[in-house]
Amino acid sequence: MGRNVVALLELAGAHGLHRAGLLALGLLSAGVALGGSQRQTIQIPSLLGDGIPAVLSVPDGPVPADRFPACVVLHGSGGLLKENQPGDPCGPDLENNYELLFQTLEARGVVVLAPNSFGRSPLFCEDNDDAFFSFVPPPFHNPGDGVPARDDAYSARRIETRTLDAGGALAYLQQQSFVDPLRICIVGTSNGGSAALVMSSNATGRHAAQFGDISQQRPHESAG
């Protein structure tokens, strides 16, 4: 993994994601706004060894001489895509907070890639039902080990899976000729934010990170 990776963590809310997007722009030193971007759903390889769907947005127009900056967006346990009700298949639209973040980054000419870790199962879009346990593939999911879906051991396996998915997304971007591999950030929310912090420590060898909980239940905090 490259060493020039920035991890940003916002725990909840559209305004927090907008703020994270603006901070990402400053860290990436993005250029002037472009005319628009093209989105598509693609398959990318996870470092776990399987393939997962991802939403890719690439700016319109010619590739700059210094190529485009890029950002990996990691969804939280509420999922990346909308669904009509729990248990329904995912729809094509991003959840509102991720739509806002995509638009913020797209407006400044940033390539955006959002791996959909929950896309391994077409039957649900978030972790608010029992089927969520099935999203963690081998070797991190072992139905016979008697581990309940919500205990610490399962949570650790879930974060490890999410981190390997994020690593696959980062590797994919680094291989694209239109992306500057030295200007890639990672933005995550909630469960995805935990994976972003793991990614940043793996990439830099440092364990300091700044994070904020924008909910009204907790004060802002920082660790460093």
Protein backbone atom coordinates (compact mmCIF):
# COMPACT_ATOMS: atom_id res chain seq x y z
CA MET A 1 0.00 0.00 0.00
CA GLY A 2 1.25 3.46 -0.77
CA ARG A 3 2.44 5.71 2.01
CA ASN A 4 0.64 8.84 0.79
CA VAL A 5 -2.78 7.89 2.07
CA VAL A 6 -4.92 10.08 4.30
CA ALA A 7 -7.68 8.61 6.48
CA LEU A 8 -10.60 10.76 7.57
CA LEU A 9 -13.26 9.59 9.99
CA GLU A 10 -16.71 11.12 10.38
CA LEU A 11 -19.03 9.05 12.50
CA ALA A 12 -22.47 10.18 11.37
CA GLY A 13 -24.50 12.68 9.42
CA ALA A 14 -24.55 14.35 6.04
CA HIS A 15 -23.03 17.60 7.29
CA GLY A 16 -20.09 15.71 8.76
CA LEU A 17 -19.52 13.91 5.48
CA HIS A 18 -19.64 17.24 3.65
CA ARG A 19 -17.02 18.57 6.05
CA ALA A 20 -14.91 15.46 5.51
CA GLY A 21 -15.17 15.94 1.76
CA LEU A 22 -13.98 19.54 2.00
CA LEU A 23 -11.04 18.50 4.18
CA ALA A 24 -10.20 15.75 1.70
CA LEU A 25 -10.09 18.32 -1.08
CA GLY A 26 -7.54 20.37 0.80
CA LEU A 27 -5.37 17.37 1.54
CA LEU A 28 -5.54 16.20 -2.06
CA SER A 29 -4.81 19.67 -3.47
CA ALA A 30 -7.52 19.16 -6.06
CA GLY A 31 -7.65 21.45 -9.06
CA VAL A 32 -10.42 23.63 -10.39
CA ALA A 33 -13.92 22.31 -10.79
CA LEU A 34 -14.65 20.33 -13.93
CA GLY A 35 -17.83 20.05 -15.95
CA GLY A 36 -19.07 16.79 -14.46
CA SER A 37 -18.34 13.16 -13.76
CA GLN A 38 -19.41 9.76 -15.04
CA ARG A 39 -20.46 7.08 -12.56
CA GLN A 40 -20.61 3.37 -13.09
CA THR A 41 -20.85 0.22 -11.01
CA ILE A 42 -17.83 -2.03 -11.45
CA GLN A 43 -16.33 -5.14 -9.87
CA ILE A 44 -13.05 -4.77 -8.01
CA PRO A 45 -10.90 -7.45 -6.37
CA SER A 46 -10.84 -7.43 -2.59
CA LEU A 47 -7.58 -8.33 -0.88
CA LEU A 48 -9.65 -11.09 0.69
CA GLY A 49 -9.53 -12.83 -2.68
CA ASP A 50 -13.06 -12.39 -3.95
CA GLY A 51 -14.70 -9.66 -6.03
CA ILE A 52 -17.07 -6.98 -4.76
CA PRO A 53 -19.15 -4.31 -6.50
CA ALA A 54 -18.08 -0.68 -6.24
CA VAL A 55 -19.35 2.68 -7.46
CA LEU A 56 -16.71 4.52 -9.50
CA SER A 57 -16.93 8.18 -10.49
CA VAL A 58 -14.42 9.62 -12.99
CA PRO A 59 -14.32 13.31 -13.98
CA ASP A 60 -15.30 14.24 -17.51
CA GLY A 61 -12.76 15.76 -19.85
CA PRO A 62 -9.07 15.16 -20.52
CA VAL A 63 -6.80 13.73 -17.87
CA PRO A 64 -4.55 16.45 -16.39
CA ALA A 65 -0.80 16.17 -16.76
CA ASP A 66 -0.53 15.39 -13.06
CA ARG A 67 -3.55 13.05 -13.28
CA PHE A 68 -6.61 13.14 -11.03
CA PRO A 69 -6.59 12.94 -7.25
CA ALA A 70 -8.81 10.19 -5.89
CA CYS A 71 -10.72 9.19 -2.79
CA VAL A 72 -11.92 5.85 -1.44
CA VAL A 73 -15.27 6.15 0.35
CA LEU A 74 -16.04 3.45 2.92
CA HIS A 75 -19.69 3.10 3.93
CA GLY A 76 -20.89 2.42 7.45
CA SER A 77 -23.08 -0.37 8.77
CA GLY A 78 -26.12 1.34 7.25
CA GLY A 79 -24.79 0.38 3.82
CA LEU A 80 -23.86 2.30 0.67
CA LEU A 81 -27.09 1.96 -1.30
CA LYS A 82 -30.72 2.67 -0.54
CA GLU A 83 -33.36 0.00 0.01
CA ASN A 84 -37.12 0.36 0.31
CA GLN A 85 -37.26 -1.58 3.57
CA PRO A 86 -35.00 -3.98 5.53
CA GLY A 87 -34.50 -7.23 3.66
CA ASP A 88 -35.21 -5.75 0.23
CA PRO A 89 -32.57 -5.88 -2.51
CA CYS A 90 -30.42 -2.77 -2.79
CA GLY A 91 -31.59 -0.07 -5.14
CA PRO A 92 -29.29 1.77 -7.55
CA ASP A 93 -29.12 5.04 -5.60
CA LEU A 94 -26.53 6.02 -3.02
CA GLU A 95 -27.68 6.79 0.51
CA ASN A 96 -28.19 10.54 0.85
CA ASN A 97 -25.03 11.17 2.89
CA TYR A 98 -22.83 9.38 0.35
CA GLU A 99 -24.56 11.13 -2.53
CA LEU A 100 -23.63 14.45 -0.92
CA LEU A 101 -20.03 13.36 -0.42
CA PHE A 102 -19.77 12.11 -4.01
CA GLN A 103 -21.10 15.42 -5.32
CA THR A 104 -18.70 17.42 -3.14
CA LEU A 105 -15.70 15.51 -4.46
CA GLU A 106 -16.94 15.30 -8.05
CA ALA A 107 -17.40 19.07 -8.20
CA ARG A 108 -13.65 19.44 -7.64
CA GLY A 109 -12.47 16.87 -10.15
CA VAL A 110 -11.74 14.00 -7.78
CA VAL A 111 -12.06 10.35 -8.79
CA VAL A 112 -14.29 8.61 -6.23
CA LEU A 113 -14.44 4.87 -5.57
CA ALA A 114 -16.86 3.39 -3.02
CA PRO A 115 -16.52 -0.37 -2.49
CA ASN A 116 -19.82 -1.99 -1.50
CA SER A 117 -18.78 -4.59 1.04
CA PHE A 118 -22.39 -5.61 1.60
CA GLY A 119 -22.71 -6.31 -2.12
CA ARG A 120 -21.53 -9.84 -1.42
CA SER A 121 -25.14 -10.56 -0.53
CA PRO A 122 -27.90 -9.25 -2.82
CA LEU A 123 -30.50 -9.77 -0.10
CA PHE A 124 -29.73 -6.82 2.15
CA CYS A 125 -28.11 -3.39 2.17
CA GLU A 126 -27.29 -2.88 5.84
CA ASP A 127 -26.49 -4.81 9.00
CA ASN A 128 -29.81 -4.37 10.76
CA ASP A 129 -31.00 -7.91 10.21
CA ASP A 130 -29.71 -11.41 10.86
CA ALA A 131 -28.59 -11.87 7.25
CA PHE A 132 -25.75 -9.42 7.90
CA PHE A 133 -23.74 -12.22 9.47
CA SER A 134 -23.48 -13.88 6.06
CA PHE A 135 -21.66 -10.93 4.48
CA VAL A 136 -18.37 -11.81 6.17
CA PRO A 137 -16.87 -14.44 3.85
CA PRO A 138 -14.38 -17.19 4.74
CA PRO A 139 -11.99 -17.26 6.46
CA PHE A 140 -13.52 -14.64 8.75
CA HIS A 141 -17.01 -16.15 8.86
CA ASN A 142 -17.35 -19.58 10.39
CA PRO A 143 -20.99 -20.42 11.14
CA GLY A 144 -19.91 -23.40 13.20
CA ASP A 145 -17.79 -21.52 15.70
CA GLY A 146 -20.78 -20.50 17.83
CA VAL A 147 -19.88 -16.82 17.67
CA PRO A 148 -22.97 -14.61 17.86
CA ALA A 149 -23.31 -12.00 15.15
CA ARG A 150 -22.87 -9.07 17.51
CA ASP A 151 -19.97 -10.00 19.81
CA ASP A 152 -16.44 -8.58 19.78
CA ALA A 153 -14.92 -11.47 17.83
CA TYR A 154 -17.41 -11.01 15.04
CA SER A 155 -16.88 -7.24 15.02
CA ALA A 156 -13.14 -7.78 14.67
CA ARG A 157 -13.65 -10.09 11.70
CA ARG A 158 -16.02 -7.58 10.15
CA ILE A 159 -13.47 -4.75 10.44
CA GLU A 160 -10.76 -6.99 9.00
CA THR A 161 -12.98 -7.82 6.04
CA ARG A 162 -13.82 -4.15 5.50
CA THR A 163 -10.13 -3.25 5.66
CA LEU A 164 -9.23 -5.86 3.04
CA ASP A 165 -12.00 -4.50 0.81
CA ALA A 166 -10.59 -1.00 1.29
CA GLY A 167 -7.13 -2.27 0.40
CA GLY A 168 -8.52 -3.71 -2.81
CA ALA A 169 -10.10 -0.36 -3.67
CA LEU A 170 -6.86 1.47 -2.98
CA ALA A 171 -4.87 -0.97 -5.11
CA TYR A 172 -7.38 -0.59 -7.94
CA LEU A 173 -7.03 3.20 -7.94
CA GLN A 174 -3.24 3.03 -7.79
CA GLN A 175 -3.27 0.93 -10.97
CA GLN A 176 -5.37 3.37 -13.00
CA SER A 177 -3.45 5.53 -15.47
CA PHE A 178 -5.71 8.53 -14.81
CA VAL A 179 -5.12 8.54 -11.01
CA ASP A 180 -2.17 10.11 -9.20
CA PRO A 181 -1.20 7.32 -6.77
CA LEU A 182 0.34 9.88 -4.39
CA ARG A 183 -2.94 11.78 -3.98
CA ILE A 184 -5.42 9.24 -2.70
CA CYS A 185 -7.46 9.72 0.45
CA ILE A 186 -9.76 7.41 2.37
CA VAL A 187 -12.98 8.66 3.94
CA GLY A 188 -15.03 6.37 6.15
CA THR A 189 -18.13 6.58 8.31
CA SER A 190 -18.80 4.51 11.42
CA ASN A 191 -17.73 0.93 10.63
CA GLY A 192 -16.07 2.20 7.47
CA GLY A 193 -14.29 4.86 9.52
CA SER A 194 -12.73 2.15 11.67
CA ALA A 195 -11.46 0.47 8.51
CA ALA A 196 -10.11 3.83 7.29
CA LEU A 197 -8.11 4.25 10.49
CA VAL A 198 -6.69 0.74 10.17
CA MET A 199 -5.74 1.50 6.56
CA SER A 200 -3.99 4.73 7.53
CA SER A 201 -1.92 3.06 10.23
CA ASN A 202 -0.96 0.23 7.86
CA ALA A 203 0.02 2.66 5.11
CA THR A 204 1.99 5.14 7.20
CA GLY A 205 3.23 3.09 10.11
CA ARG A 206 1.66 5.71 12.38
CA HIS A 207 -1.20 5.23 14.77
CA ALA A 208 -2.20 8.84 15.43
CA ALA A 209 -5.46 9.96 13.92
CA GLN A 210 -7.95 12.76 14.34
CA PHE A 211 -11.60 11.93 14.44
CA GLY A 212 -14.85 13.60 15.34
CA ASP A 213 -18.24 12.39 16.43
CA ILE A 214 -20.67 14.99 15.16
CA SER A 215 -23.62 13.55 17.03
CA GLN A 216 -25.05 15.51 19.94
CA GLN A 217 -24.59 12.58 22.29
CA ARG A 218 -20.81 12.86 22.49
CA PRO A 219 -18.31 15.72 22.48
CA HIS A 220 -15.72 16.05 19.74
CA GLU A 221 -12.62 14.06 20.48
CA SER A 222 -9.16 13.66 19.06
CA ALA A 223 -6.46 11.07 19.47
CA GLY A 224 -2.90 11.64 18.50
